[in-house]
Tab-separated table of C-alpha atoms in Angstrom:
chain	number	residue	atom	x	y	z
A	171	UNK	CA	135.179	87.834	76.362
A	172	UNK	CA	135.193	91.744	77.210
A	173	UNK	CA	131.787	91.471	78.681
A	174	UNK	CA	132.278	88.297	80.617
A	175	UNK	CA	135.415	90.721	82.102
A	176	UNK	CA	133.000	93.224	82.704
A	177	UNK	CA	130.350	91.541	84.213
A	178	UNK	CA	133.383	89.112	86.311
A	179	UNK	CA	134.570	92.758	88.081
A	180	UNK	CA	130.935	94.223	88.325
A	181	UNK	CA	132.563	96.643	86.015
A	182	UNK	CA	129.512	99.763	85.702
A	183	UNK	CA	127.737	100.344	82.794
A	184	UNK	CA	126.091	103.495	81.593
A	185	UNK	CA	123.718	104.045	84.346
A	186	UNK	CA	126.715	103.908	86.901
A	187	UNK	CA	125.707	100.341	87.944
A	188	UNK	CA	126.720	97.148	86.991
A	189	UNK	CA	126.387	93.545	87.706
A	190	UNK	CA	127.862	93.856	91.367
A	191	UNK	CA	125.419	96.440	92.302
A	192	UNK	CA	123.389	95.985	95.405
A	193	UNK	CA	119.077	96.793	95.267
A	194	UNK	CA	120.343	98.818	98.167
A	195	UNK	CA	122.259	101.114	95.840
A	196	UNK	CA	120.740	101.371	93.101
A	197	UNK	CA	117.404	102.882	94.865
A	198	UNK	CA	120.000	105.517	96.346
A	199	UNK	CA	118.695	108.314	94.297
A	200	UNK	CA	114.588	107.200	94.806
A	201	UNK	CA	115.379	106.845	98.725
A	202	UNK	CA	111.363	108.302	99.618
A	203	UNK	CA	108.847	106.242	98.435
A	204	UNK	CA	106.603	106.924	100.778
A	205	UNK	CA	104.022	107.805	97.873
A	206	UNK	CA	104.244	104.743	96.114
A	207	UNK	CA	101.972	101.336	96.606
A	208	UNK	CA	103.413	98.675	95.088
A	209	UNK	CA	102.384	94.633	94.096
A	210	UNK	CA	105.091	92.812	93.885
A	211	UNK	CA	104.191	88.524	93.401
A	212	UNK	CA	106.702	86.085	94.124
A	213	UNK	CA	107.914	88.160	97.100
A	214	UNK	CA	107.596	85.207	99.547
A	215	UNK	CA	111.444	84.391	98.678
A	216	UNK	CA	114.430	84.818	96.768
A	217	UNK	CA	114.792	88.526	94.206
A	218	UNK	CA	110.984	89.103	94.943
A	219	UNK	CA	111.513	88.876	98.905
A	220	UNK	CA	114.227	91.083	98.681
A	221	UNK	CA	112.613	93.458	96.066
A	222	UNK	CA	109.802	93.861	98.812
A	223	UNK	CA	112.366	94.251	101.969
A	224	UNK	CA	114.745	97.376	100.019
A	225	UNK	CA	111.132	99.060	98.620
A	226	UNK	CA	109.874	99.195	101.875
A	227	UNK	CA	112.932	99.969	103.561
A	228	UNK	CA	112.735	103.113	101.094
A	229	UNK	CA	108.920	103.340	102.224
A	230	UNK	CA	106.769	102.047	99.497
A	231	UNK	CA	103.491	100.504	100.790
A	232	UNK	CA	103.229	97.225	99.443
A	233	UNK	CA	100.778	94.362	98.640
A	234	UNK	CA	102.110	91.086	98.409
A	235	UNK	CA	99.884	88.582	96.568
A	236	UNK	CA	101.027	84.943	97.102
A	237	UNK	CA	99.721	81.198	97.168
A	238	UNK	CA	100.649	80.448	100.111
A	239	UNK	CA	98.960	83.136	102.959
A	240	UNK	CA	101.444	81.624	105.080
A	241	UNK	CA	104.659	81.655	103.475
A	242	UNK	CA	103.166	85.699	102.614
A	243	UNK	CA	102.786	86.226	106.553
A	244	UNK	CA	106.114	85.556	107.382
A	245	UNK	CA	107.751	87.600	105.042
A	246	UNK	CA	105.854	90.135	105.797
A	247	UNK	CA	106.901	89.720	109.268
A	248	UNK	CA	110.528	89.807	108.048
A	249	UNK	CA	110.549	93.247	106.889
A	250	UNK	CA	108.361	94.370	109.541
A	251	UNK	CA	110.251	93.548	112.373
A	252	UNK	CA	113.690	94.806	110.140
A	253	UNK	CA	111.274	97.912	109.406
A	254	UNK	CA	108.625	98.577	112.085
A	255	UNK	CA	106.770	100.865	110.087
A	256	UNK	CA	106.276	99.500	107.158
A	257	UNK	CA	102.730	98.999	105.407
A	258	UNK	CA	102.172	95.933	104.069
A	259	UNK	CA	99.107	94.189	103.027
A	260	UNK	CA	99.018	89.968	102.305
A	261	UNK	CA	96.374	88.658	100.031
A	262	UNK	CA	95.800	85.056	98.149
A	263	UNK	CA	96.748	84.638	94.271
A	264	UNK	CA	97.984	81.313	92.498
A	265	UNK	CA	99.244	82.621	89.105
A	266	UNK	CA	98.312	79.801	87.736
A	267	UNK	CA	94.347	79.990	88.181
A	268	UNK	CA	92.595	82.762	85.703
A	269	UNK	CA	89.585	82.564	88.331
A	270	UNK	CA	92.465	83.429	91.045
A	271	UNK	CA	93.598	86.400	89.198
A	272	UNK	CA	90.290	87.946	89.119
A	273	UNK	CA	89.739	87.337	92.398
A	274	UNK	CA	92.615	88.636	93.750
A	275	UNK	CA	92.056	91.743	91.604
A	276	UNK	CA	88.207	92.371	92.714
A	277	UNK	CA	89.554	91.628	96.391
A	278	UNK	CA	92.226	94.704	95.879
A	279	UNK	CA	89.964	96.996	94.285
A	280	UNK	CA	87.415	96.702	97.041
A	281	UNK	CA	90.708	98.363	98.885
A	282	UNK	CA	90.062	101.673	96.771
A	283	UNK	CA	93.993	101.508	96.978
A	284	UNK	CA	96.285	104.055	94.455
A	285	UNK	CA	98.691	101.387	92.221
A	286	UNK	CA	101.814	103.092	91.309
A	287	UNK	CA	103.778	99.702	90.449
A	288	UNK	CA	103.580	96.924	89.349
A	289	UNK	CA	106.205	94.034	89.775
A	290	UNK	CA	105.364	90.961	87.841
A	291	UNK	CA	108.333	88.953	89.488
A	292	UNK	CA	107.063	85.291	90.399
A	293	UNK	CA	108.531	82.770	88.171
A	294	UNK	CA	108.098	78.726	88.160
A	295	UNK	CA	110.232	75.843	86.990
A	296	UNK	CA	108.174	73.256	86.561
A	297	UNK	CA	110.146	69.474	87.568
A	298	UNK	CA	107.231	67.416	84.893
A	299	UNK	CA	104.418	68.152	83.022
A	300	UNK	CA	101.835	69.638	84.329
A	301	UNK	CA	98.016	71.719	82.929
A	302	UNK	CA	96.779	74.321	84.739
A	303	UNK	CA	93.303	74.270	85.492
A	304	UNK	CA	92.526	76.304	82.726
A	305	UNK	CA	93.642	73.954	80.256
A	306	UNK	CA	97.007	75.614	79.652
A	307	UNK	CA	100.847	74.434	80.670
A	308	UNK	CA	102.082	75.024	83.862
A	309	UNK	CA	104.727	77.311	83.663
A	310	UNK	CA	103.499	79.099	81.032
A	311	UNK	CA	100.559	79.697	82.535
A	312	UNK	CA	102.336	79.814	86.043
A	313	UNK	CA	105.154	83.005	84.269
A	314	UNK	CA	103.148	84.387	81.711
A	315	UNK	CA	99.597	84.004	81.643
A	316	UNK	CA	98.381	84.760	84.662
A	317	UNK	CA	100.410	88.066	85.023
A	318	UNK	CA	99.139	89.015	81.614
A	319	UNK	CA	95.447	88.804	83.014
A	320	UNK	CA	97.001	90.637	86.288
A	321	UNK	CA	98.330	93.366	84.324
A	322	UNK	CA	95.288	94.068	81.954
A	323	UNK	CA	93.166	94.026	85.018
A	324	UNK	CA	95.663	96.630	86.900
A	325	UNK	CA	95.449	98.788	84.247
A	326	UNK	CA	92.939	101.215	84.253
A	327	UNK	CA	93.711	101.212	88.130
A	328	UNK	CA	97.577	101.982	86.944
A	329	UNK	CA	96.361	104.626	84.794
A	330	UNK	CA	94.111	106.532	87.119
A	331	UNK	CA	96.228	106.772	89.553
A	332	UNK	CA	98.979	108.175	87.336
A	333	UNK	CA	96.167	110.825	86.335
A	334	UNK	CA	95.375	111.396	89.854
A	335	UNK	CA	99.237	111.865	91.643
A	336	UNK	CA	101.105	112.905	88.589
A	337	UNK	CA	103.036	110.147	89.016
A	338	UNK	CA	104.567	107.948	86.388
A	339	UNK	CA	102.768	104.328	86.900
A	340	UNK	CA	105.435	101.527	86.201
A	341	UNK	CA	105.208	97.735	85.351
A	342	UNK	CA	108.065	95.720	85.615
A	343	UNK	CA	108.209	92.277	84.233
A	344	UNK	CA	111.216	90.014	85.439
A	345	UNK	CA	111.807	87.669	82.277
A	346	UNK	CA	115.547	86.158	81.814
A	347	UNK	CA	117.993	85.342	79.499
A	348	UNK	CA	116.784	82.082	78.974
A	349	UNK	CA	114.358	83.276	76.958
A	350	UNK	CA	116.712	83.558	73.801
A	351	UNK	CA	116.741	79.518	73.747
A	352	UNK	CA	113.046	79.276	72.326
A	353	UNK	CA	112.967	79.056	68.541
A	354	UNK	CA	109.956	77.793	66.474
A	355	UNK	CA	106.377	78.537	66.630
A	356	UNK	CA	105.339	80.108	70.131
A	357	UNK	CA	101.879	79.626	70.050
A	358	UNK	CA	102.423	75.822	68.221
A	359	UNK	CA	104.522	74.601	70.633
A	360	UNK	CA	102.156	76.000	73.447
A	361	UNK	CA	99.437	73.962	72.391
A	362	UNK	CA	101.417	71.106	71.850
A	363	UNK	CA	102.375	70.647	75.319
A	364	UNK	CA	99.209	71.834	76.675
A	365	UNK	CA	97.555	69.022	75.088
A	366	UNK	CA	100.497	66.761	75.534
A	367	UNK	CA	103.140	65.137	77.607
A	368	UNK	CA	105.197	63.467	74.988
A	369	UNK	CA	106.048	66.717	73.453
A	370	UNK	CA	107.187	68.310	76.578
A	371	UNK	CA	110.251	69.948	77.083
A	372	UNK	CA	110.827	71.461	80.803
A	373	UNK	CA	113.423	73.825	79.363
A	374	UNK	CA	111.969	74.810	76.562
A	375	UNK	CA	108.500	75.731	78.400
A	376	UNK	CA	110.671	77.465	81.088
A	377	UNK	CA	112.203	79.510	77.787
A	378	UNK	CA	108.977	79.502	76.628
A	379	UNK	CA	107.630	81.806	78.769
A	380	UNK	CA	110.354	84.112	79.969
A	381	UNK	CA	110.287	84.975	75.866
A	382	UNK	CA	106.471	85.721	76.470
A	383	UNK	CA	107.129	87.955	79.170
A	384	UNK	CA	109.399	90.167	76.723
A	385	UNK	CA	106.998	90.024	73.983
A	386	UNK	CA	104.690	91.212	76.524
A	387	UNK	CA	106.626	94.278	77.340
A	388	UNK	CA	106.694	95.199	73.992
A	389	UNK	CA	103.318	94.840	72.497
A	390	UNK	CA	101.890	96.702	76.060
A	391	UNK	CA	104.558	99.370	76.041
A	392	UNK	CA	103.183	100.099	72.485
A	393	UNK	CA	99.723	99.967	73.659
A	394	UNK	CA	100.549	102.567	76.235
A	395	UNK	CA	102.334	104.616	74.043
A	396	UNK	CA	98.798	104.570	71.455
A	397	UNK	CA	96.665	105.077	74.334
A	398	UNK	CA	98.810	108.353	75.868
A	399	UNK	CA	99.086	106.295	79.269
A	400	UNK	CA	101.487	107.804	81.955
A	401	UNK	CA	102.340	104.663	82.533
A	402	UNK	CA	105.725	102.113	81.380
A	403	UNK	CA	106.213	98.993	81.346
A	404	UNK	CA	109.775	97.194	80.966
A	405	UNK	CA	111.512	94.000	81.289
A	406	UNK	CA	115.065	92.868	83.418
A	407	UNK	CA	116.908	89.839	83.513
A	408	UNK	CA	118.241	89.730	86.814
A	409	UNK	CA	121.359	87.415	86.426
A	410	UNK	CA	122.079	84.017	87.585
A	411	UNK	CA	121.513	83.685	91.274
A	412	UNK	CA	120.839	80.594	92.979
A	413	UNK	CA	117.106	80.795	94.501
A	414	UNK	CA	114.763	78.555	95.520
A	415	UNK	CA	113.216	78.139	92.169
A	416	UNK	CA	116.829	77.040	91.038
A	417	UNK	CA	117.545	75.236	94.176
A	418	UNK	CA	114.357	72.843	93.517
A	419	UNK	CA	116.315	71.291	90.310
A	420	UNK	CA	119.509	69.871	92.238
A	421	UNK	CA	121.054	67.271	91.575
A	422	UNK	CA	124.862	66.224	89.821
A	423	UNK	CA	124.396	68.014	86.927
A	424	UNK	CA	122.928	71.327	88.304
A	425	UNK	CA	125.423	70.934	91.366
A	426	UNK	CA	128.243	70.423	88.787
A	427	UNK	CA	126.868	73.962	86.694
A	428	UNK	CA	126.917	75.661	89.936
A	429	UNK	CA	130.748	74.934	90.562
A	430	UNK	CA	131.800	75.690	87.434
A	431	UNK	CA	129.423	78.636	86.883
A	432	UNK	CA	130.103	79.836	90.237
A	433	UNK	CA	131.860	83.297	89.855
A	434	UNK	CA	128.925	84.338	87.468
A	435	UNK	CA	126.681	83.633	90.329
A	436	UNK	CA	124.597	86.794	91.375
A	437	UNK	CA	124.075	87.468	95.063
A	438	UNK	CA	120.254	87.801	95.926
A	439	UNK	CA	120.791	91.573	96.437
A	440	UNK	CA	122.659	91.894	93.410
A	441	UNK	CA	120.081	89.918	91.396
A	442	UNK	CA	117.540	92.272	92.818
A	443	UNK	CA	118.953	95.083	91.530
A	444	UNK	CA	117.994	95.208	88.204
A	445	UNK	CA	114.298	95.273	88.953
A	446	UNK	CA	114.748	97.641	91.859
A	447	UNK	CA	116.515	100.163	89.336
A	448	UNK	CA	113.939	99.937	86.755
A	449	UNK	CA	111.043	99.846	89.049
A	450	UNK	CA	111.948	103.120	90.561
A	451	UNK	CA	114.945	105.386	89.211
A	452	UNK	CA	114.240	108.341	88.128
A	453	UNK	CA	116.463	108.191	85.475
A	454	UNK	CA	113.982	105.891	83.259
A	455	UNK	CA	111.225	108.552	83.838
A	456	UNK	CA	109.142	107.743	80.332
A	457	UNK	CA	111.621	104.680	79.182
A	458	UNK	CA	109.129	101.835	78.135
A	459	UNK	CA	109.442	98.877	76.367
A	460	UNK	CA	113.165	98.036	76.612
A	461	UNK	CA	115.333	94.721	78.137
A	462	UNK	CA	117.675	95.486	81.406
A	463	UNK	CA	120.344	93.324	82.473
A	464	UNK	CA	122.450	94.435	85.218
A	465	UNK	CA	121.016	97.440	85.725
A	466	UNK	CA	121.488	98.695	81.809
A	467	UNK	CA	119.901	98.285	79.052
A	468	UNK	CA	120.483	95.836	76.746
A	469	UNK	CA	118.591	93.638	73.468
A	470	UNK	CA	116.733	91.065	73.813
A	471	UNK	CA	116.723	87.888	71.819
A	472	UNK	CA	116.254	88.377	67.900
A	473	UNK	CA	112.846	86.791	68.124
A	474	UNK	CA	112.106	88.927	71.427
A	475	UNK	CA	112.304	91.957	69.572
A	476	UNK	CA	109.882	91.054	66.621
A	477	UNK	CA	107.030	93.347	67.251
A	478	UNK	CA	104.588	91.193	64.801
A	479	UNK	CA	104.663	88.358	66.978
A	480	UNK	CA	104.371	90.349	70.110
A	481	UNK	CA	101.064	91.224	68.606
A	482	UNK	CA	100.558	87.882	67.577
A	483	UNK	CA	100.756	86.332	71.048
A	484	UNK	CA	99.006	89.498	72.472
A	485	UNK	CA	95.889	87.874	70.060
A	486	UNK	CA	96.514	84.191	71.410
A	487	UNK	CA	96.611	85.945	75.043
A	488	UNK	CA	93.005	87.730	74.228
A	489	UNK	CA	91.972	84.229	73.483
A	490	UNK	CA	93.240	82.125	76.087
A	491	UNK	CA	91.896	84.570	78.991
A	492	UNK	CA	88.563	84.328	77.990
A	493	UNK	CA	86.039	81.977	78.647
A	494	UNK	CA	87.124	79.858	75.466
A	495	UNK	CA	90.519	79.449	76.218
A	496	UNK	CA	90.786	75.949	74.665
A	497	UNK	CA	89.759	77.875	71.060
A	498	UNK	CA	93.408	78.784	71.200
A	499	UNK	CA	94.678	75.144	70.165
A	500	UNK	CA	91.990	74.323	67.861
A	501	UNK	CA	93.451	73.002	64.628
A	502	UNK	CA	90.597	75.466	62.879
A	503	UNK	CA	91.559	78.067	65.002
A	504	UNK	CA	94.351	80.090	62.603
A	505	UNK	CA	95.849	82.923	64.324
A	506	UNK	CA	97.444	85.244	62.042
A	507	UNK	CA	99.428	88.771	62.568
């Protein structure tokens, strides 16, 4: 009940911020960014657009990856024209293709562009079932997968240019609360509705992979720590804000959430927050592998904190990016941590 209170009157926590703080604010104290180039995907609306529109404000150069070129364009043109000199560069990724992902990542390498950060921010909410072309469910593949190929492809990128500037690379992945509904089996329940409809749960998958993008931040903040990177990677829950990927689920019963949920409702800029403070304050110089929720850090789910199956789905992750992604769901196939 004290919390609820607290998070009700925005009541700050012990960065200073709480959930009523702005992305405006909280990149107060990181106000030149002029050094920094940043991806940020899922910046075509909603937290991501406004992630892009306060870091360039604050003069981050930024790449904006997106499905739709067009949808990229004019948010580009939105900050542009609110910030005339801002660098941005558009370029085509779908998540949800493996073949995309490496694509898109040969395409920005060819732009001998420094990476400083890395915000793994697009997120899907899939209405039915649906397979990726790689064999694997939608929205996993569509939240998770794809920006765990992104990231292990941006890595040695991330890491040079740490080496090279001197300064701290930093992956963000935007995961949510949600993600402390999944219990069973991950990688069971993955191939389960990969192979088939009837077992299919839209929540669940959502929960699903929100829970992989934690274990994700923990298994690769350990891998950073092993390999001496200058580079951190961390994971935010930005609050409940109603966005287009919430918006495409109306209907009575979310209409009816809304109105009752409707003081714990997060502005866009306050939902953006989160990432924007973890993404660049310099307070969380060297912090990896930790959960933020308005704008302080928190725990994660009991099962988001279990570092053996982090590795575990690390293993699975391995597996499914490679060419023999389908060996993943093979009832010989035993994957054990």
């Amino acid at each position: 009940m004290l919390d609820t209170f607290k998070y009700l009157i925005g009541s700050p926590g012990a960065s200073g911020y709480g959930s009523k703080s702005t992305a405006e604010q909280v990149t107060d104290a990181s106000a030149d960014l002029h050094q920094i180039t940043a991806i940020i995907t899922g910046a075509t609306s909603g937290i991501g657009a406004e992630t892009a529109q306060v870091l360039a404000k604050r003069g981050a150069k930024l790449v904006l990856p997106a499905r739709s070129l067009k949808a990229a364009e004019d948010a580009k043109a939105r900050i542009v024209s609110e910030f005339p000199g801002s660098k941005i560069i558009v370029m085509a990724l779908d998540l949800s293709s493996l073949a995309s992902v490496r694509s898109f990542v040969s395409d920005f390498e060819s732009l001998r562009l420094p990476l400083n950060l890395l915000i793994n921010n697009a997120g899907k909410f899939a209405h039915g079932h649906a397979i990726s072309e790689d064999g694997i469910e939608m929205t996993f593949a569509t939240n998770y997968l794809g920006h765990f190929l992104l990231t292990k492809l941006l890595l040695n990128k991330m890491i040079e240019t740490a080496g090279v500037s001197g300064v701290q690379g930093r992956i963000v992945n935007v995961s949510s609360s949600i993600h402390g509904w999944f219990s069973g089996d991950i990688i069971r329940y993955l191939g389960k509705i990969s192979r088939s409809r009837s077992q299919y749960d839209e929540t669940r998958a959502y929960a699903l992979s929100k829970l992989a993008n934690v274990l994700h931040t923990k298994e690769l903040a350990r891998r950073l720590k092993e390999m001496e990177a200058n580079v951190t990677v961390n994971c935010v829950h930005p609050g409940i804000v109603k966005t287009r990927l919430t918006r495409e689920r109306e209907g009575l019963a979310t209409d009816l959430v809304f109105l009752f949920a409707s003081k714990l409702l997060k502005t866009i800029p306050q939902a953006a927050a989160t990432t924007c403070y973890v993404a660049t304050h310099p307070r969380l110089l060297g912090v990896s592998g930790r959960y933020f929720a308005d704008c302080n850090e928190t725990s994660p789910s009991k099962m988001g904190s279990n570092l053996s199956e982090a590795a575990r789905l690390w293993s699975a992750s391995e597996i499914m990016v490679s060419k023999n992604s389908n060996a993943i769901f093979d009832p010989s196939h035993h994957l054990e941590c």
